[in-house]
Amino acid sequence: LAPPSSQAAPTRSRRQALATLAASESPPMRRVLSSAPAAEMIGAAVAEKAAVRALSARAVSTAAAVATEEGGGISMKTKVPGPVGLRLMEQHGPQGASGGAISLFCDYRASDGCYLVDADGNRMLDMFSQIASLPLGYNHPSLLAAQADPLLATYSTSRCAIGLMPPMELPELLDETFLKIAPAGLSRVQTMLCGSSANENVFKAAMFAYRAKQRAKAGRGPTDFTRDELESCMVNQSPGCANDLSILSFRGGFHGRTMAALTCTHSKPVHKLDAPAFDWPTADFPALQYPLEHHAAENAAEEARCVDGARAIFEARLAEGRPVVGLIIEPILSEGGDLHASPSFFASLQRLCGEFDAAFIVDEVQTGVMASGHMWAHQAWGLPEAPDFVVFSKKALLGGYYFKEAFQPPQGYRIFNTWMGDMTKLLLFRAVLEAAEREGLQARAVSTGAALMRTLEAARERHPRAVRNLRGAGTIIAFDCETPEMRDELAAALRNNGVLVGTNGSQSIRFRPALIFGDEHVDEFEGVFAATLRQLAL
């Protein structure tokens, strides 16, 4: 089912390539590219900045050539997991098993590009990319070259509390990364550790702003707290704690596994069982029928029903004195089964938020950073103004959110934690954006996504039980199988035949390849997919 290929050693040859570069450079640059003491690297950092940038460009070119030589497709040696992987699982079990959901152990040094190598040496085409989180695949030359920046060593060895004592380079790095790609109308950004922590703090920021408006109506400043507020919050009671305020979320949505984020998560029971939740409302998300062009009237009626349901929740909560102060939605409800809706549906939700003075929060953790064909998937909606918040993580390499000025925290320590992000990830994300621009990766997501859709459409015609309800945007693509059991069987067989895909919802298979995924990878997938469907007689 997969073409044979030799097992390369990408790490060793890439290291040799960088060593060759170092040998031809000046002594300061040799220190950067070799295992020089950190003190020497840090001391030379400012003076070498321009030289590092120039060297990095050459390193990208050389490492890219090495990667090409190391190329090769799928190569399978065992079932997945194989004997080595099973032995590692047995060894890791008494250590805690990393939560108990491990499916395979990987050799990340041997992995490269869109190919993941497991502990048994199986080389698989990865169309899931670490739960949609690898923008450039494995060991990309641009990210390897970024290791030459002395700042990366500095930030790695002296991790800073960004919210209290940030490095002097922070404003410039934000300008070169997240503010460079900020959605129109959003000029402020807050980095965080992950998507869950970003959403938690977005909810707080929305509630702080709402409470500030309430105090303003009473003639008080945003931080003019009463004695009752100061005392009651310390025992988790109102009025100090905003227990009467809530965030509206949608069935099928996923926003994280921490407490408030988990309250807004409604994708699978396993995520929520035995954990307490806030008394926050949940609205229906449209259940569209496919293909969309054959069910336009039915889908419009379904979306109108869901908008009316959300309006009813806003009205009921306001009448009860428990207002909804924020609404959170994903452009594509990913964990819930890649659920889609039309731009007009999302625009209607934004209008509802404006009518009821609630923050409109768009969770782009899984859809952001070019995967949909737009930098941010919500840009396809054509909204009259920006959302109040846009949340990111995954392909952005660290969590965080954009926000409007009206939601700036009223004082320090209200939005805060020790790390407030990770400076090393800012440096790496800068390299990601440079590579994306240089290689045209946003346009590639559009063209490659279209090619993958054509492949799946053809499979749907031949195997209608196995491929149903095909939908997607860019490379964010999914289809349903006839039953959950068929989905699980197909996903497992694809993995054993050398293709990694994701599963979501009750019976969906989803694709989340890296941005470097190209037509040649679609062709390779097509062969394995067709053979697997025949093998299973689906």
Coordinates of C-alpha atoms in Angstrom, one line a residue:
L1 CA 0.0 0.0 0.0
A2 CA 3.0 2.3 0.5
P3 CA 6.1 2.7 -1.6
P4 CA 9.3 1.5 0.0
S5 CA 11.8 4.1 1.1
S6 CA 15.1 4.1 3.0
Q7 CA 15.1 5.3 6.5
A8 CA 17.1 8.5 6.6
A9 CA 18.8 10.2 9.5
P10 CA 17.7 13.8 9.1
T11 CA 19.0 15.1 12.4
R12 CA 22.6 14.0 11.8
S13 CA 22.8 15.4 8.2
R14 CA 21.1 18.7 9.1
R15 CA 23.5 19.1 12.0
Q16 CA 26.4 18.4 9.6
A17 CA 25.0 21.1 7.2
L18 CA 24.9 23.7 9.9
A19 CA 28.4 22.7 11.1
T20 CA 29.6 23.3 7.5
L21 CA 28.1 26.7 7.5
A22 CA 29.7 27.5 10.9
A23 CA 33.1 26.5 9.7
S24 CA 32.9 29.2 7.0
E25 CA 31.7 32.0 9.2
S26 CA 33.5 34.5 11.5
P27 CA 34.5 33.4 15.0
P28 CA 31.4 35.1 16.6
M29 CA 29.1 33.3 14.2
R30 CA 30.9 30.0 14.8
R31 CA 30.0 30.5 18.5
V32 CA 26.4 30.9 17.6
L33 CA 26.2 27.8 15.5
S34 CA 28.2 25.5 17.8
S35 CA 27.9 24.5 21.4
A36 CA 29.4 27.7 22.8
P37 CA 28.8 28.7 26.4
A38 CA 25.6 30.7 26.9
A39 CA 27.5 33.6 28.3
E40 CA 29.4 34.1 25.0
M41 CA 26.3 33.9 23.0
I42 CA 24.3 36.3 25.1
G43 CA 27.2 38.8 25.2
A44 CA 27.4 38.8 21.4
A45 CA 23.6 38.9 20.8
V46 CA 23.1 42.5 19.9
A47 CA 26.2 43.0 17.7
E48 CA 25.5 39.8 15.8
K49 CA 21.8 40.4 15.2
A50 CA 22.1 41.4 11.5
A51 CA 24.7 38.7 10.9
V52 CA 22.4 36.1 12.4
R53 CA 19.6 37.1 10.1
A54 CA 21.8 36.8 7.1
L55 CA 23.3 33.5 8.2
S56 CA 19.8 32.1 9.0
A57 CA 18.8 32.8 5.4
R58 CA 21.7 30.8 4.1
A59 CA 21.1 28.1 6.7
V60 CA 17.5 27.8 5.5
S61 CA 18.7 27.3 1.9
T62 CA 21.3 24.7 2.8
A63 CA 19.0 22.8 5.2
A64 CA 16.3 22.8 2.6
A65 CA 18.6 21.1 0.2
V66 CA 19.5 18.5 2.9
A67 CA 15.8 17.9 3.5
T68 CA 15.2 17.3 -0.2
E69 CA 18.0 14.8 -0.3
E70 CA 16.5 13.1 2.8
G71 CA 13.1 13.0 1.2
G72 CA 11.0 9.9 0.8
G73 CA 7.4 8.9 1.2
I74 CA 5.5 6.5 3.4
S75 CA 7.5 3.5 4.7
M76 CA 5.8 1.0 7.0
K77 CA 7.5 -1.8 8.9
T78 CA 5.0 -2.8 11.6
K79 CA 1.5 -2.2 12.7
V80 CA 1.0 1.0 14.7
P81 CA 1.9 0.8 17.5
G82 CA 4.5 -1.8 16.9
P83 CA 6.5 -3.8 19.5
V84 CA 8.8 -1.0 20.5
G85 CA 5.8 1.4 20.9
L86 CA 3.9 -1.2 23.0
R87 CA 6.9 -1.7 25.2
L88 CA 7.2 2.0 25.8
M89 CA 3.5 2.2 26.7
E90 CA 4.0 -0.6 29.2
Q91 CA 7.0 1.2 30.7
H92 CA 5.2 4.6 30.8
G93 CA 2.0 3.3 32.3
P94 CA 3.2 3.2 36.0
Q95 CA 4.6 6.7 35.4
G96 CA 1.2 8.1 34.8
A97 CA 0.7 7.3 31.1
S98 CA 0.5 11.1 30.3
G99 CA -3.2 11.0 30.9
G100 CA -4.0 7.6 29.4
A101 CA -4.7 8.6 25.8
I102 CA -1.3 7.9 24.1
S103 CA -1.8 6.2 20.7
L104 CA 1.9 5.9 19.7
F105 CA 5.4 6.9 20.7
C106 CA 7.3 9.0 18.1
D107 CA 10.9 9.5 17.0
Y108 CA 10.8 13.3 16.4
R109 CA 14.5 13.4 15.4
A110 CA 13.8 11.2 12.5
S111 CA 10.6 12.9 11.4
D112 CA 10.7 15.6 8.8
G113 CA 8.3 17.6 6.6
C114 CA 4.9 16.1 6.6
Y115 CA 6.2 12.7 7.7
L116 CA 6.1 11.4 11.3
V117 CA 8.3 8.5 12.3
D118 CA 7.2 6.4 15.2
A119 CA 9.3 4.4 17.7
D120 CA 9.3 1.4 15.5
G121 CA 10.6 3.3 12.4
N122 CA 7.3 3.5 10.6
R123 CA 7.3 6.6 8.4
M124 CA 3.7 8.0 8.1
L125 CA 2.2 10.8 6.1
D126 CA 0.8 13.0 8.9
M127 CA -2.4 14.7 8.0
F128 CA -3.3 15.6 11.6
S129 CA -0.1 17.5 12.6
Q130 CA -0.1 17.1 16.3
I131 CA -3.8 18.0 16.7
A132 CA -3.6 20.8 14.1
S133 CA -0.7 22.5 15.9
L134 CA 2.4 22.2 13.5
P135 CA 2.5 25.0 11.0
L136 CA 5.6 23.9 9.2
G137 CA 5.6 20.2 9.9
Y138 CA 8.6 18.4 11.4
N139 CA 12.2 19.8 11.6
H140 CA 11.5 22.6 9.1
P141 CA 14.7 24.2 7.9
S142 CA 13.5 27.7 8.9
L143 CA 12.9 26.6 12.5
L144 CA 16.2 24.8 12.6
A145 CA 17.9 27.9 11.4
A146 CA 16.1 30.0 14.0
Q147 CA 18.1 28.1 16.6
A148 CA 21.1 30.2 15.5
D149 CA 19.6 33.3 17.1
P150 CA 21.3 34.0 20.4
L151 CA 18.1 35.4 21.8
L152 CA 16.6 31.9 21.6
A153 CA 19.4 30.6 24.0
T154 CA 18.8 33.6 26.3
Y155 CA 15.1 33.1 26.4
S156 CA 15.4 29.3 26.9
T157 CA 17.9 29.6 29.8
S158 CA 16.3 32.6 31.5
R159 CA 12.6 32.3 31.0
C160 CA 11.0 35.6 32.0
A161 CA 7.7 36.6 33.7
I162 CA 6.4 38.5 30.6
G163 CA 3.6 40.2 32.5
L164 CA 6.0 41.7 35.1
M165 CA 9.5 41.9 33.7
P166 CA 9.4 41.4 29.9
P167 CA 12.5 41.4 27.8
M168 CA 13.4 44.6 26.0
E169 CA 12.7 43.0 22.6
L170 CA 9.0 42.2 23.3
P171 CA 7.4 45.2 21.6
E172 CA 9.4 44.7 18.5
L173 CA 8.7 41.0 18.4
L174 CA 5.0 41.5 18.8
D175 CA 5.1 44.0 15.9
E176 CA 6.9 41.4 13.8
T177 CA 4.6 38.5 14.6
F178 CA 1.1 38.8 16.0
L179 CA 0.4 42.4 15.3
K180 CA 1.7 42.0 11.8
I181 CA -1.1 39.5 11.1
A182 CA -3.8 41.0 13.4
P183 CA -7.3 41.0 12.1
A184 CA -8.5 44.4 10.9
G185 CA -9.8 46.5 13.7
L186 CA -7.9 44.7 16.4
S187 CA -4.6 46.4 17.5
R188 CA -4.0 44.8 20.9
V189 CA -2.8 41.4 21.7
Q190 CA -2.2 39.3 24.9
T191 CA -0.1 36.2 24.8
M192 CA -0.9 33.3 27.0
L193 CA 0.3 29.7 27.5
C194 CA -2.4 27.8 25.6
G195 CA -5.9 28.1 24.1
S196 CA -7.6 27.2 27.4
S197 CA -5.8 29.8 29.4
A198 CA -6.5 32.3 26.6
N199 CA -10.2 31.7 26.7
E200 CA -10.3 31.8 30.5
N201 CA -8.8 35.3 30.5
V202 CA -11.0 36.4 27.6
F203 CA -14.0 35.5 29.8
K204 CA -12.6 37.5 32.6
A205 CA -11.8 40.5 30.4
A206 CA -15.4 40.5 29.1
M207 CA -16.8 40.4 32.6
F208 CA -14.4 43.1 33.9
A209 CA -15.6 45.4 31.1
Y210 CA -19.3 44.7 31.8
R211 CA -18.9 45.4 35.5
A212 CA -17.0 48.6 34.7
K213 CA -20.0 49.8 32.7
Q214 CA -22.3 48.9 35.6
R215 CA -20.2 50.9 38.0
A216 CA -20.1 53.8 35.5
K217 CA -23.9 53.9 35.6
A218 CA -23.7 54.2 39.4
G219 CA -21.3 57.0 39.1
R220 CA -18.3 55.0 40.1
G221 CA -14.9 54.3 38.4
P222 CA -14.0 50.9 37.0
T223 CA -12.0 50.0 40.1
D224 CA -14.1 51.9 42.7
F225 CA -14.9 48.7 44.6
T226 CA -17.3 48.7 47.6
R227 CA -16.3 47.1 50.9
D228 CA -19.0 44.5 50.3
E229 CA -17.4 43.6 46.9
L230 CA -14.0 43.4 48.5
E231 CA -15.1 41.1 51.3
S232 CA -17.6 38.9 49.4
C233 CA -15.2 38.0 46.6
M234 CA -12.9 36.4 49.1
V235 CA -15.5 33.8 49.9
N236 CA -16.7 33.4 46.3
Q237 CA -19.9 35.3 46.7
S238 CA -21.7 38.2 45.0
P239 CA -21.5 41.1 44.6
G240 CA -17.7 40.8 44.6
C241 CA -17.7 37.7 42.4
A242 CA -19.7 38.1 39.2
N243 CA -21.8 35.0 39.8
D244 CA -24.7 36.5 38.0
L245 CA -22.9 37.0 34.7
S246 CA -22.4 34.3 32.0
I247 CA -20.9 33.3 28.7
L248 CA -23.1 31.8 26.0
S249 CA -21.6 28.8 24.1
F250 CA -22.9 26.3 21.5
R251 CA -23.6 22.6 21.4
G252 CA -20.7 20.8 19.7
G253 CA -18.2 23.6 20.6
F254 CA -14.8 23.0 22.2
H255 CA -13.0 25.8 24.1
G256 CA -10.6 24.0 26.5
R257 CA -10.5 21.8 29.5
T258 CA -9.9 24.3 32.4
M259 CA -13.0 25.2 34.4
A260 CA -14.7 28.1 32.6
A261 CA -13.5 26.9 29.2
L262 CA -14.8 23.4 30.0
T263 CA -18.2 24.9 30.9
C264 CA -18.3 26.2 27.4
T265 CA -17.2 22.9 25.9
H266 CA -20.0 20.6 24.6
S267 CA -18.3 18.2 22.2
K268 CA -18.0 14.9 24.1
P269 CA -19.1 13.7 27.5
V270 CA -15.6 12.4 28.3
H271 CA -14.4 16.0 28.4
K272 CA -16.9 17.0 31.1
L273 CA -17.8 14.0 33.2
D274 CA -17.3 14.5 37.0
A275 CA -16.1 18.1 36.7
P276 CA -18.1 20.9 38.1
A277 CA -19.5 23.6 35.7
F278 CA -20.8 27.1 35.9
D279 CA -24.5 27.7 35.4
W280 CA -24.0 29.2 31.9
P281 CA -26.3 28.7 28.9
T282 CA -25.8 26.6 25.8
A283 CA -27.5 27.3 22.5
D284 CA -28.0 25.0 19.5
F285 CA -25.6 25.1 16.6
P286 CA -27.0 24.6 13.1
A287 CA -27.1 20.9 11.9
L288 CA -26.6 21.5 8.2
Q289 CA -27.4 19.0 5.5
Y290 CA -25.0 18.2 2.7
P291 CA -24.3 18.8 0.0
L292 CA -25.0 22.5 0.9
E293 CA -26.2 23.4 -2.6
H294 CA -28.9 20.8 -2.5
H295 CA -30.3 22.0 0.9
A296 CA -30.2 25.8 0.8
A297 CA -33.7 26.4 2.1
E298 CA -33.5 23.7 4.8
N299 CA -30.2 25.0 6.1
A300 CA -31.3 28.6 6.1
A301 CA -34.3 27.7 8.2
E302 CA -32.1 25.7 10.6
E303 CA -29.7 28.6 11.0
A304 CA -32.7 31.0 11.7
R305 CA -34.0 28.6 14.3
C306 CA -30.6 28.6 16.1
V307 CA -30.3 32.4 16.0
D308 CA -33.8 32.7 17.4
G309 CA -32.8 30.2 20.2
A310 CA -29.7 32.3 21.1
R311 CA -31.9 35.4 21.2
A312 CA -34.3 33.7 23.5
I313 CA -31.4 32.9 25.9
F314 CA -30.2 36.5 25.9
E315 CA -33.7 37.7 26.7
A316 CA -34.4 35.2 29.4
R317 CA -31.2 35.7 31.2
L318 CA -31.5 39.5 31.1
A319 CA -35.1 39.2 32.5
E320 CA -33.8 37.0 35.3
G321 CA -31.0 39.5 36.2
R322 CA -28.4 37.1 35.0
P323 CA -27.2 38.7 31.8
V324 CA -25.1 37.0 29.1
V325 CA -22.0 39.2 28.8
G326 CA -20.2 37.2 26.1
L327 CA -20.8 34.7 23.3
I328 CA -18.0 32.4 22.2
I329 CA -18.0 30.5 18.9
E330 CA -15.6 28.7 16.6
P331 CA -15.6 29.4 12.9
I332 CA -15.7 25.6 12.5
L333 CA -16.8 23.6 15.5
S334 CA -13.8 21.2 15.3
E335 CA -13.9 18.7 18.1
G336 CA -17.6 18.5 17.8
G337 CA -17.4 17.1 14.3
D338 CA -16.2 20.0 12.0
L339 CA -19.6 21.7 12.1
H340 CA -20.0 24.6 9.6
A341 CA -22.4 27.5 9.3
S342 CA -22.9 30.3 6.8
P343 CA -21.3 33.8 7.1
S344 CA -24.8 35.2 7.6
F345 CA -25.3 33.0 10.7
F346 CA -22.1 34.4 12.4
A347 CA -23.0 37.9 11.4
S348 CA -26.4 37.4 13.1
L349 CA -24.7 36.3 16.3
Q350 CA -22.5 39.4 16.2
R351 CA -25.6 41.6 15.8
L352 CA -27.2 39.8 18.8
C353 CA -24.1 40.6 20.9
G354 CA -24.3 44.2 20.0
E355 CA -28.0 44.4 20.8
F356 CA -27.4 42.8 24.3
D357 CA -24.1 44.5 25.1
A358 CA -22.2 41.2 25.1
A359 CA -18.7 40.5 23.8
F360 CA -18.5 38.6 20.5
I361 CA -15.6 36.1 21.0
V362 CA -14.3 34.1 18.1
D363 CA -12.2 31.1 19.1
E364 CA -9.7 30.5 16.3
V365 CA -7.4 28.1 18.2
Q366 CA -7.9 25.4 15.6
T367 CA -8.8 27.4 12.5
G368 CA -6.3 30.3 12.7
V369 CA -3.0 31.0 11.0
M370 CA -3.8 30.3 7.3
A371 CA -5.2 26.7 7.5
S372 CA -8.6 27.9 6.2
G373 CA -7.1 29.8 3.3
H374 CA -7.5 33.0 5.3
M375 CA -5.1 34.1 8.0
W376 CA -8.1 34.0 10.3
A377 CA -11.1 31.9 9.3
H378 CA -13.6 34.5 10.4
Q379 CA -12.3 36.9 7.7
A380 CA -14.4 34.9 5.3
W381 CA -17.6 36.1 7.0
G382 CA -17.3 39.7 5.8
L383 CA -18.3 41.1 9.2
P384 CA -19.1 44.9 9.3
E385 CA -16.6 45.2 12.2
A386 CA -14.0 43.1 14.0
P387 CA -15.0 40.7 16.7
D388 CA -14.4 41.9 20.2
F389 CA -11.9 39.1 20.8
V390 CA -10.1 36.6 18.6
V391 CA -8.4 33.7 20.4
F392 CA -5.4 31.8 18.9
S393 CA -3.1 28.9 19.8
K394 CA -1.9 25.7 18.0
K395 CA -0.3 26.8 14.7
A396 CA 0.5 30.2 16.4
L397 CA 2.8 28.1 18.7
L398 CA 1.5 29.7 21.9
G399 CA -1.8 30.8 23.1
G400 CA -3.3 34.3 23.3
Y401 CA -5.9 36.7 22.0
Y402 CA -6.6 39.9 20.2
F403 CA -8.9 42.4 21.8
K404 CA -10.5 45.8 21.3
E405 CA -9.4 48.7 23.4
A406 CA -12.6 48.7 25.3
F407 CA -11.6 45.4 26.9
Q408 CA -8.2 46.6 28.2
P409 CA -8.0 45.4 31.8
P410 CA -8.7 48.3 34.3
Q411 CA -5.6 47.6 36.4
G412 CA -2.6 45.3 36.7
Y413 CA -2.8 41.7 37.9
R414 CA -6.3 41.2 36.7
I415 CA -5.1 39.4 33.6
F416 CA -1.9 37.7 34.8
N417 CA 0.0 34.6 35.4
T418 CA 3.7 33.8 35.9
W419 CA 4.7 33.2 32.3
M420 CA 2.1 35.1 30.2
G421 CA 3.3 33.2 27.1
D422 CA 6.8 32.1 26.1
M423 CA 9.4 34.3 24.4
T424 CA 11.0 31.4 22.6
K425 CA 7.8 30.8 20.8
L426 CA 7.6 34.4 19.6
L427 CA 11.0 33.9 18.0
L428 CA 9.9 30.7 16.3
F429 CA 6.6 32.1 15.2
R430 CA 8.5 35.0 13.5
A431 CA 10.4 32.3 11.5
V432 CA 7.1 30.6 10.7
L433 CA 5.6 33.8 9.3
E434 CA 8.8 34.5 7.3
A435 CA 8.7 31.0 5.8
A436 CA 5.0 31.3 5.1
E437 CA 5.5 34.5 3.1
R438 CA 8.5 33.2 1.3
E439 CA 6.9 29.9 0.3
G440 CA 3.4 31.2 -0.3
L441 CA 1.8 28.9 2.2
Q442 CA -1.5 30.7 2.6
A443 CA -2.2 30.3 -1.1
R444 CA -1.0 26.7 -0.9
A445 CA -3.7 26.0 1.8
V446 CA -6.3 27.1 -0.8
S447 CA -4.9 25.1 -3.7
T448 CA -3.9 22.0 -1.8
G449 CA -7.3 22.0 0.1
A450 CA -9.1 22.1 -3.3
A451 CA -7.0 19.2 -4.5
L452 CA -7.7 17.2 -1.4
M453 CA -11.4 17.9 -1.7
R454 CA -11.4 16.7 -5.3
T455 CA -9.8 13.4 -4.2
L456 CA -12.4 13.0 -1.4
E457 CA -15.3 13.9 -3.8
A458 CA -14.2 11.1 -6.1
A459 CA -14.0 8.7 -3.2
R460 CA -17.4 9.7 -2.1
E461 CA -18.8 8.7 -5.5
R462 CA -17.2 5.2 -5.3
H463 CA -17.7 4.7 -1.6
P464 CA -20.8 6.6 -0.4
R465 CA -21.0 4.7 2.9
A466 CA -17.5 5.5 3.9
V467 CA -17.4 9.1 2.7
R468 CA -20.4 11.2 3.5
N469 CA -21.2 14.9 4.3
L470 CA -17.9 16.1 2.9
R471 CA -17.1 19.7 4.0
G472 CA -14.2 22.0 4.4
A473 CA -12.4 25.3 4.1
G474 CA -8.8 25.4 2.9
T475 CA -7.1 22.3 4.4
I476 CA -9.6 22.1 7.3
I477 CA -11.6 19.2 5.8
A478 CA -13.8 16.5 7.2
F479 CA -16.2 13.8 6.2
D480 CA -18.5 11.4 8.0
C481 CA -18.6 7.6 7.9
E482 CA -21.9 5.7 8.0
T483 CA -21.3 4.6 11.6
P484 CA -18.9 5.3 14.4
E485 CA -17.5 1.8 14.1
M486 CA -16.8 2.3 10.4
R487 CA -15.0 5.5 11.2
D488 CA -12.8 3.9 13.8
E489 CA -12.0 1.0 11.5
L490 CA -11.1 3.3 8.6
A491 CA -8.9 5.6 10.7
A492 CA -7.0 2.6 12.2
A493 CA -6.5 1.0 8.8
L494 CA -5.2 4.2 7.3
R495 CA -2.7 4.5 10.2
N496 CA -1.4 1.0 9.6
N497 CA -1.1 1.8 5.9
G498 CA 0.9 4.9 6.6
V499 CA -1.5 7.9 6.9
L500 CA -2.4 9.6 10.1
V501 CA -5.8 11.4 10.2
G502 CA -7.8 12.8 13.1
T503 CA -11.2 11.8 14.4
N504 CA -13.9 14.0 15.9
G505 CA -17.6 14.1 16.5
S506 CA -19.3 10.8 16.7
Q507 CA -18.3 9.4 13.3
S508 CA -16.1 12.0 11.5
I509 CA -12.6 11.9 10.1
R510 CA -10.8 15.2 9.9
F511 CA -7.7 16.5 8.1
R512 CA -5.4 19.0 9.7
P513 CA -2.2 18.9 7.7
A514 CA 0.7 21.3 8.1
L515 CA 0.8 24.4 5.9
I516 CA 3.6 22.8 3.9
F517 CA 1.3 20.0 2.8
G518 CA 1.3 20.0 -1.0
D519 CA -0.1 18.4 -4.1
E520 CA 2.5 15.6 -4.0
H521 CA 1.2 14.7 -0.5
V522 CA -2.4 14.7 -1.8
D523 CA -1.3 12.3 -4.5
E524 CA 0.3 10.0 -2.0
F525 CA -2.7 10.1 0.2
E526 CA -5.0 9.3 -2.7
G527 CA -3.3 6.0 -3.4
V528 CA -3.3 4.8 0.2
F529 CA -6.9 6.0 0.7
A530 CA -8.2 4.1 -2.3
A531 CA -6.3 1.0 -1.4
T532 CA -7.5 1.1 2.2
L533 CA -11.1 1.5 1.1
R534 CA -10.8 -1.6 -1.1
Q535 CA -9.0 -3.5 1.7
L536 CA -11.9 -2.9 4.0
A537 CA -14.5 -3.4 1.3
L538 CA -16.3 -0.2 2.2

